[in-house]
XYZ file of C-alpha atoms in Angstrom:
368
model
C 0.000 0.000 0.000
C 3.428 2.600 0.974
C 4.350 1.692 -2.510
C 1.154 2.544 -4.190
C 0.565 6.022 -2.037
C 3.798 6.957 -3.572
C 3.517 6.203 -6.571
C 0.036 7.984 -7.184
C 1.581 11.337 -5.232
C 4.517 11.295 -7.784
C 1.551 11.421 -10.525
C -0.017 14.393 -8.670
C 2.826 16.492 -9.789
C 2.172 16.361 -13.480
C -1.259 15.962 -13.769
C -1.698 19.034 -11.924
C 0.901 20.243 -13.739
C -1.124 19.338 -17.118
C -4.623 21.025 -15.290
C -2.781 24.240 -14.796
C -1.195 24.555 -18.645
C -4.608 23.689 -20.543
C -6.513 26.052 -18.214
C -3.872 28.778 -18.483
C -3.265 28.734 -22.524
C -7.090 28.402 -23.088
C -7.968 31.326 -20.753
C -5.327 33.675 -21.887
C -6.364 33.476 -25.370
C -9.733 33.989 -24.640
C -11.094 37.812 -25.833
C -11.609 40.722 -22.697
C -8.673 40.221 -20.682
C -8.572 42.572 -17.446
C -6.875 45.286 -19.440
C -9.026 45.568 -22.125
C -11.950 45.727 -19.824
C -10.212 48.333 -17.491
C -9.778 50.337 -20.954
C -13.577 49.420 -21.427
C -14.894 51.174 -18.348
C -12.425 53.918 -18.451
C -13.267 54.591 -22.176
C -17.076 54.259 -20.653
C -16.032 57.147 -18.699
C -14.406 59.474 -20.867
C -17.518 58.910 -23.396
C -20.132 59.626 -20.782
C -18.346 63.144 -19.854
C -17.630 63.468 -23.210
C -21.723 63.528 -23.851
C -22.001 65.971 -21.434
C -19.938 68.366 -22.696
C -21.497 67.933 -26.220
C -24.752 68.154 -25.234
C -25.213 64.382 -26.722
C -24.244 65.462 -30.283
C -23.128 63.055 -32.991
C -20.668 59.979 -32.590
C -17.977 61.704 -34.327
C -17.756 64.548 -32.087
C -18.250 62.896 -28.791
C -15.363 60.385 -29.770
C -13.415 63.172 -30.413
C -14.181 65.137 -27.269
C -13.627 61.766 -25.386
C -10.173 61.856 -26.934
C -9.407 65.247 -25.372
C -10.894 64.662 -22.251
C -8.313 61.504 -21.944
C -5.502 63.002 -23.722
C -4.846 60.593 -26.363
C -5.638 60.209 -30.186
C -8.907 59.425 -31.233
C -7.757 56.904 -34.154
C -5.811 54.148 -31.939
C -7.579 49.932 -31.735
C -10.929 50.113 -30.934
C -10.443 48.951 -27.099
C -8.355 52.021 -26.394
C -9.648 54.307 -28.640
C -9.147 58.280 -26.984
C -7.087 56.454 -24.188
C -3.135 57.425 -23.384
C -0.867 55.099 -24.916
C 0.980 55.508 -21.562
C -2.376 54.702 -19.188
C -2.494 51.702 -21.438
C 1.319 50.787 -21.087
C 0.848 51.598 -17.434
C -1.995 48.816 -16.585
C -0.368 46.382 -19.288
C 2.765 46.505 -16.608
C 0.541 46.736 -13.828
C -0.946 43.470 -14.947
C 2.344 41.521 -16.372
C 1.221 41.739 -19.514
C 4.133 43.122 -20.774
C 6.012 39.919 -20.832
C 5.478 37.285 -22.831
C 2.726 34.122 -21.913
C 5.370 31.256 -21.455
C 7.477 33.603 -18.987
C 3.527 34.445 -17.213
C 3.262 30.640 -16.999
C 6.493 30.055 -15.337
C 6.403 32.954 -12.790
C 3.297 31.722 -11.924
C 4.072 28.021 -11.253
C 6.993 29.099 -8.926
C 4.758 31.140 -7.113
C 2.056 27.952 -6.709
C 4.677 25.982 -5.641
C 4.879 27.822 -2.632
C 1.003 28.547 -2.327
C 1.914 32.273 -3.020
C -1.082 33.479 -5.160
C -0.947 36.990 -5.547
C -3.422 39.640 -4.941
C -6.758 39.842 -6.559
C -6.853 41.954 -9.591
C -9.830 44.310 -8.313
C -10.231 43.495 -4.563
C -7.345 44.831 -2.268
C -7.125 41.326 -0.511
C -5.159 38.188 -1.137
C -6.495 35.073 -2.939
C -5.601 32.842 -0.007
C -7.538 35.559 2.144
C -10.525 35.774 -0.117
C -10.548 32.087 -0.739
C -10.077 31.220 2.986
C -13.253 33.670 3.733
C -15.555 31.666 1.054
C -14.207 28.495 2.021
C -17.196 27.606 4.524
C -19.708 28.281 2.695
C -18.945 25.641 -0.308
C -17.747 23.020 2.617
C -21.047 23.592 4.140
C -23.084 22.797 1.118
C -20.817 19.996 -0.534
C -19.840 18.497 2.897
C -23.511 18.018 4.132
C -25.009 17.493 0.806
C -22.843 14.204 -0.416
C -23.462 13.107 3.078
C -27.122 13.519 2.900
C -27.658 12.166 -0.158
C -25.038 8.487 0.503
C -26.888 8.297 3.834
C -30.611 8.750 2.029
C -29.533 6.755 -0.795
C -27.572 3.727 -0.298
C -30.214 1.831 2.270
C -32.700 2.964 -0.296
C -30.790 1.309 -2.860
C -30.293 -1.645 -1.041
C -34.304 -1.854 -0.312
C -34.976 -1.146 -3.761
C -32.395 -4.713 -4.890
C -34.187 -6.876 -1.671
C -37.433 -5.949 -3.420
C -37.132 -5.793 -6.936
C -40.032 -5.352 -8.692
C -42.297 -4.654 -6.033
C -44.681 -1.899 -5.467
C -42.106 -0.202 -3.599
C -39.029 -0.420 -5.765
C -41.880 0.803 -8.567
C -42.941 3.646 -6.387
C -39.260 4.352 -4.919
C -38.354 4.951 -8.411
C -40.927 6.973 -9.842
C -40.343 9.363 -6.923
C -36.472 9.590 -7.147
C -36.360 10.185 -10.838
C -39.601 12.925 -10.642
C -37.110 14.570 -8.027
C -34.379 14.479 -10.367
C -35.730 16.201 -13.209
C -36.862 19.343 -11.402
C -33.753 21.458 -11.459
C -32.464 22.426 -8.252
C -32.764 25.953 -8.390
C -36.440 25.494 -9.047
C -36.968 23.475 -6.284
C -35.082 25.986 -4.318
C -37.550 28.823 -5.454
C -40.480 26.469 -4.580
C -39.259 25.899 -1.201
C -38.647 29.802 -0.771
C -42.178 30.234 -1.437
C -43.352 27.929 0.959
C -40.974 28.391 3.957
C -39.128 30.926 4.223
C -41.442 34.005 4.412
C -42.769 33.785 0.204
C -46.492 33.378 0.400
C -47.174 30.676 3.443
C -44.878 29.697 6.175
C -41.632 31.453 7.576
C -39.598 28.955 9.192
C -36.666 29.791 7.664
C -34.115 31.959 7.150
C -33.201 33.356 3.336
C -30.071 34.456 3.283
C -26.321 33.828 4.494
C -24.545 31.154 6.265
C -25.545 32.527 10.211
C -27.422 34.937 11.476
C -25.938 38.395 12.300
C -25.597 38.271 16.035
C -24.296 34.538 15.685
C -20.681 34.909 18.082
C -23.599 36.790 20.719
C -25.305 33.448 20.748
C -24.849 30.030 22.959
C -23.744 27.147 21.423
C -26.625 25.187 20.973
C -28.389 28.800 19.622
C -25.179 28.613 17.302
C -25.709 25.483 15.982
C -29.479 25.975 15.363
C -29.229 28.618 13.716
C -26.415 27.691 11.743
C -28.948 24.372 10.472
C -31.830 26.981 10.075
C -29.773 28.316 7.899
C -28.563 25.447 5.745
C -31.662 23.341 5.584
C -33.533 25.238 2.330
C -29.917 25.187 0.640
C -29.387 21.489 1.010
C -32.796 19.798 0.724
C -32.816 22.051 -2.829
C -29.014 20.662 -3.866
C -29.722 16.794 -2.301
C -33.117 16.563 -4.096
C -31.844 16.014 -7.370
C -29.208 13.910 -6.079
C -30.872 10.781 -5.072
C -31.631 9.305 -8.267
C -28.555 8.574 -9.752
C -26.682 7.022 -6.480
C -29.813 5.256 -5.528
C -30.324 3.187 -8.878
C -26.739 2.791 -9.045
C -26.622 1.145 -5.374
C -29.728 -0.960 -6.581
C -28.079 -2.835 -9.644
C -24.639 -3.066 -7.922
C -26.207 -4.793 -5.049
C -28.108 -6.759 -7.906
C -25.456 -8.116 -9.767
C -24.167 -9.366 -6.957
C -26.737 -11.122 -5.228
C -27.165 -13.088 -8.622
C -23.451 -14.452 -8.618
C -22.999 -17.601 -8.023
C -21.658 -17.350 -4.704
C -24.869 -16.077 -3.083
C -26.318 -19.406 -4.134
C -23.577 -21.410 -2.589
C -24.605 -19.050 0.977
C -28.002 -19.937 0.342
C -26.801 -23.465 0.058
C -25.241 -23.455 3.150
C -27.922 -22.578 5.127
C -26.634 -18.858 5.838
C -29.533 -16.219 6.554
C -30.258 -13.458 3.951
C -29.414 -10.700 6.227
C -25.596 -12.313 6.705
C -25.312 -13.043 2.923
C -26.089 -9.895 2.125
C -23.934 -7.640 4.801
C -21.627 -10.172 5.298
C -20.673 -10.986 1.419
C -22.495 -8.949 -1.257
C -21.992 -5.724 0.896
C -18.247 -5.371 0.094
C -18.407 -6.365 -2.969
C -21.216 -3.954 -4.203
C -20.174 -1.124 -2.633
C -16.891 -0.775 -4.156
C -18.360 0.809 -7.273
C -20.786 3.178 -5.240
C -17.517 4.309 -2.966
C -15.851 4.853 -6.368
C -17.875 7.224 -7.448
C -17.625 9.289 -3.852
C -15.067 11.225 -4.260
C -16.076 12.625 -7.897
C -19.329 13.122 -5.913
C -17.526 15.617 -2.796
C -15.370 17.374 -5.595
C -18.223 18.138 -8.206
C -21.102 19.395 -5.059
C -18.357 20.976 -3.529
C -16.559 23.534 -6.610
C -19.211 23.527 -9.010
C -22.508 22.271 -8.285
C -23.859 25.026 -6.007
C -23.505 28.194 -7.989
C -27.388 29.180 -8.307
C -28.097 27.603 -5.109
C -25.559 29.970 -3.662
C -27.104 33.205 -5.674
C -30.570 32.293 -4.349
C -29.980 31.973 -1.190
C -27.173 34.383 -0.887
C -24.632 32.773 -0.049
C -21.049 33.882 -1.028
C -19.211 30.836 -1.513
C -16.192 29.309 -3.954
C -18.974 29.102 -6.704
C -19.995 32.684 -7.053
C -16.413 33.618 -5.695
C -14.903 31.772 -9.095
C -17.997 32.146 -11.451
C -17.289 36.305 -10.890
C -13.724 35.989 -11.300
C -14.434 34.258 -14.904
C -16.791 37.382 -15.616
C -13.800 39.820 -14.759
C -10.879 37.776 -15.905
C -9.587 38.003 -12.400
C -6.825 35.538 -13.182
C -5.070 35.424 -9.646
C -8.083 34.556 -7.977
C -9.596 31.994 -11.014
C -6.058 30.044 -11.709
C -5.794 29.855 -7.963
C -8.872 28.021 -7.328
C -8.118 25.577 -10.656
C -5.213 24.876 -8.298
C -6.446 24.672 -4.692
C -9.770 22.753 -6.509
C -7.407 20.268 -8.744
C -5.073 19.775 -5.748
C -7.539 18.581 -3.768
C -9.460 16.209 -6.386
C -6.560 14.506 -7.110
C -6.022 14.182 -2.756
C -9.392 13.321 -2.826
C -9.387 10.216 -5.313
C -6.481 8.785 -3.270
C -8.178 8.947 -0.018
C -11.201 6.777 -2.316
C -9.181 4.197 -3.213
C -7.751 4.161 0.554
C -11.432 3.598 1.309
C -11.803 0.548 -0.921
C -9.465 -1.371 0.905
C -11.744 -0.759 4.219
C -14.831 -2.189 2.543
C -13.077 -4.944 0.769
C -9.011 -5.663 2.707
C -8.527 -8.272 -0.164
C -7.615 -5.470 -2.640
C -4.243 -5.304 -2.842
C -2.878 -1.663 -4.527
C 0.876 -2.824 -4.377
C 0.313 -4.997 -7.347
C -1.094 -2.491 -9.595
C 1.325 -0.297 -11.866
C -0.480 2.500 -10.914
């Protein structure tokens, strides 16, 4: 097992490595970089006074009184048009632009490899800062969620393969799928409606993680109202979660119980409640544990950004979904890192898990 932890840390290395360069190459060429949309607002500026002074006159004169009111030439690319060829120069420095994008990559890996990420591009606070302060939010909601939904869903499976094709694997069914095709966000707004303050009942609070005076409160008022709090947010993201895990459970656990070694337990005289903890358990479940960590990872970085809009929540989602908008590269290629980083940690700890379902597996024999 030593041999196998190693080997699969050594691979961290370059397939983070590889994460980072796509990411980096396909976001730099993409159009509205931060200085072209610093130029955009300023020129936004310089045209609105320039309207002003013009009285709102033609296009042609208010470019040219935008011009003057910036100082530059009227006649430069259209992103800069009016603007200094020195302001521009100044924020192209300002935001390493100036050097070329293999130099940008490089300078920027040495920095990651210390966990040194820079400032944010238009918030006076570090990334690690900024993350740090989002950080519970997103644990909240993809911590609790994946739990919810393996606790809810794998003894449901398991129900669902004891009684196949009864009225209540029929039922179970219809109602899991029906959950799963109304979009979560819907579901959130319907449960808005109905309890927190929309139309009927107010039981719960609509927005943010706590309440205001939450450090004024006693621990048990804490933890109440920090549940109050998350219970609209993650019955709307488990919801449509239930479906897929659940059926999954339900034909691992049947597949199994039709192998051939369930009928020699039968055989034997062994109950169904020991053959099927005792022997089809670990088996089965090694597929459904597989799929746990891509589970934690996907609810926890990027399954909860309208869930975190409606109910206001400011969490990693909206944190990176706004840094896309604004090409706030410190604080996006910072959270491809942190959020690749701790996928690839996450898968090991999976396969870690396999071996406490099934101890038979044996890693050290695999090549990777």
């Amino acid at each position: 097992m030593l041999a196998y932890l190693l080997r699969r840390l050594i691979l961290v290395v370059p397939t983070l490595l590889g994460i980072m360069v796509l990411n980096f190459f396909i976001i730099q060429v993409a159009p509205g970089g931060p200085v072209e949309q610093i130029l955009a607002k300023i020129q936004g500026q310089t045209q609105d006074t320039a309207s002003k002074l013009t009285g709102g006159g033609n296009e042609v004169a208010t470019n040219n009184a935008a011009a003057a009111a910036s100082g530059g030439q009227a006649g430069t690319y259209r992103g800069a048009r009016g603007i200094d060829p020195a302001i521009i120069d100044r924020f192209t420095k300002y935001y390493g632009f100036d050097k070329p994008i293999y130099e940008r990559f490089f300078i920027m890996l040495k920095k990651y490899a210390t966990f040194d990420f820079g400032k944010s591009f238009y918030r006076d606070i570090s990334v690690v800062d900024l993350v740090v302060e989002k950080m519970p939010v997103s644990i909240s909601i993809g911590l609790w969620t994946t739990l919810i939904t393996y606790l809810i869903s794998i003894p449901l499976g398991i129900a669902k393969a004891v009684r196949d094709g009864s009225r209540f694997d029929s039922g179970s069914t219809t109602i899991v799928i029906v959950g799963s095709a109304i979009p979560s966000f819907l579901f959130a707004i319907l449960l808005i409606i109905i309890f927190a303050g929309g139309h009927y009942l107010n039981w719960f609070p609509l927005r943010g993680l706590v309440s205001d005076n939450w450090h004024d409160l006693s621990w048990p008022a804490r933890i109440a109202d920090y549940f109050s709090h998350m219970a609209l947010p993650l019955i709307a993201m488990s919801a449509g979660s239930f479906a897929g895990l659940t059926l999954w459970t339900k034909n691992s656990f049947l597949e199994q119980i039709n192998q051939q070694y369930v009928l020699t337990a039968r055989a034997k005289g062994l109950t169904e409640t020991r053959i099927l903890y005792g022997h089809v358990f670990r088996n089965a479940m090694l597929l459904v544990i597989g799929g746990f960590p891509a589970a934690l990872i996907g609810i926890l970085f990027g399954g909860a950004l309208l869930i975190e809009i409606i109910f206001s929540l400011d969490g990693l989602g909206l944190l990176s979904y706004d840094a896309l908008l604004r090409r706030d590269y410190p604080v996006l290629f910072a959270n491809l890192y942190v959020f690749g980083l701790i996928g690839l940690v996450v898968n090991i700890i999976g396969d870690f898990t396999y071996t406490l379902v099934d101890p038979r597996l044996d890693f050290d024999k695999r090549d990777v």
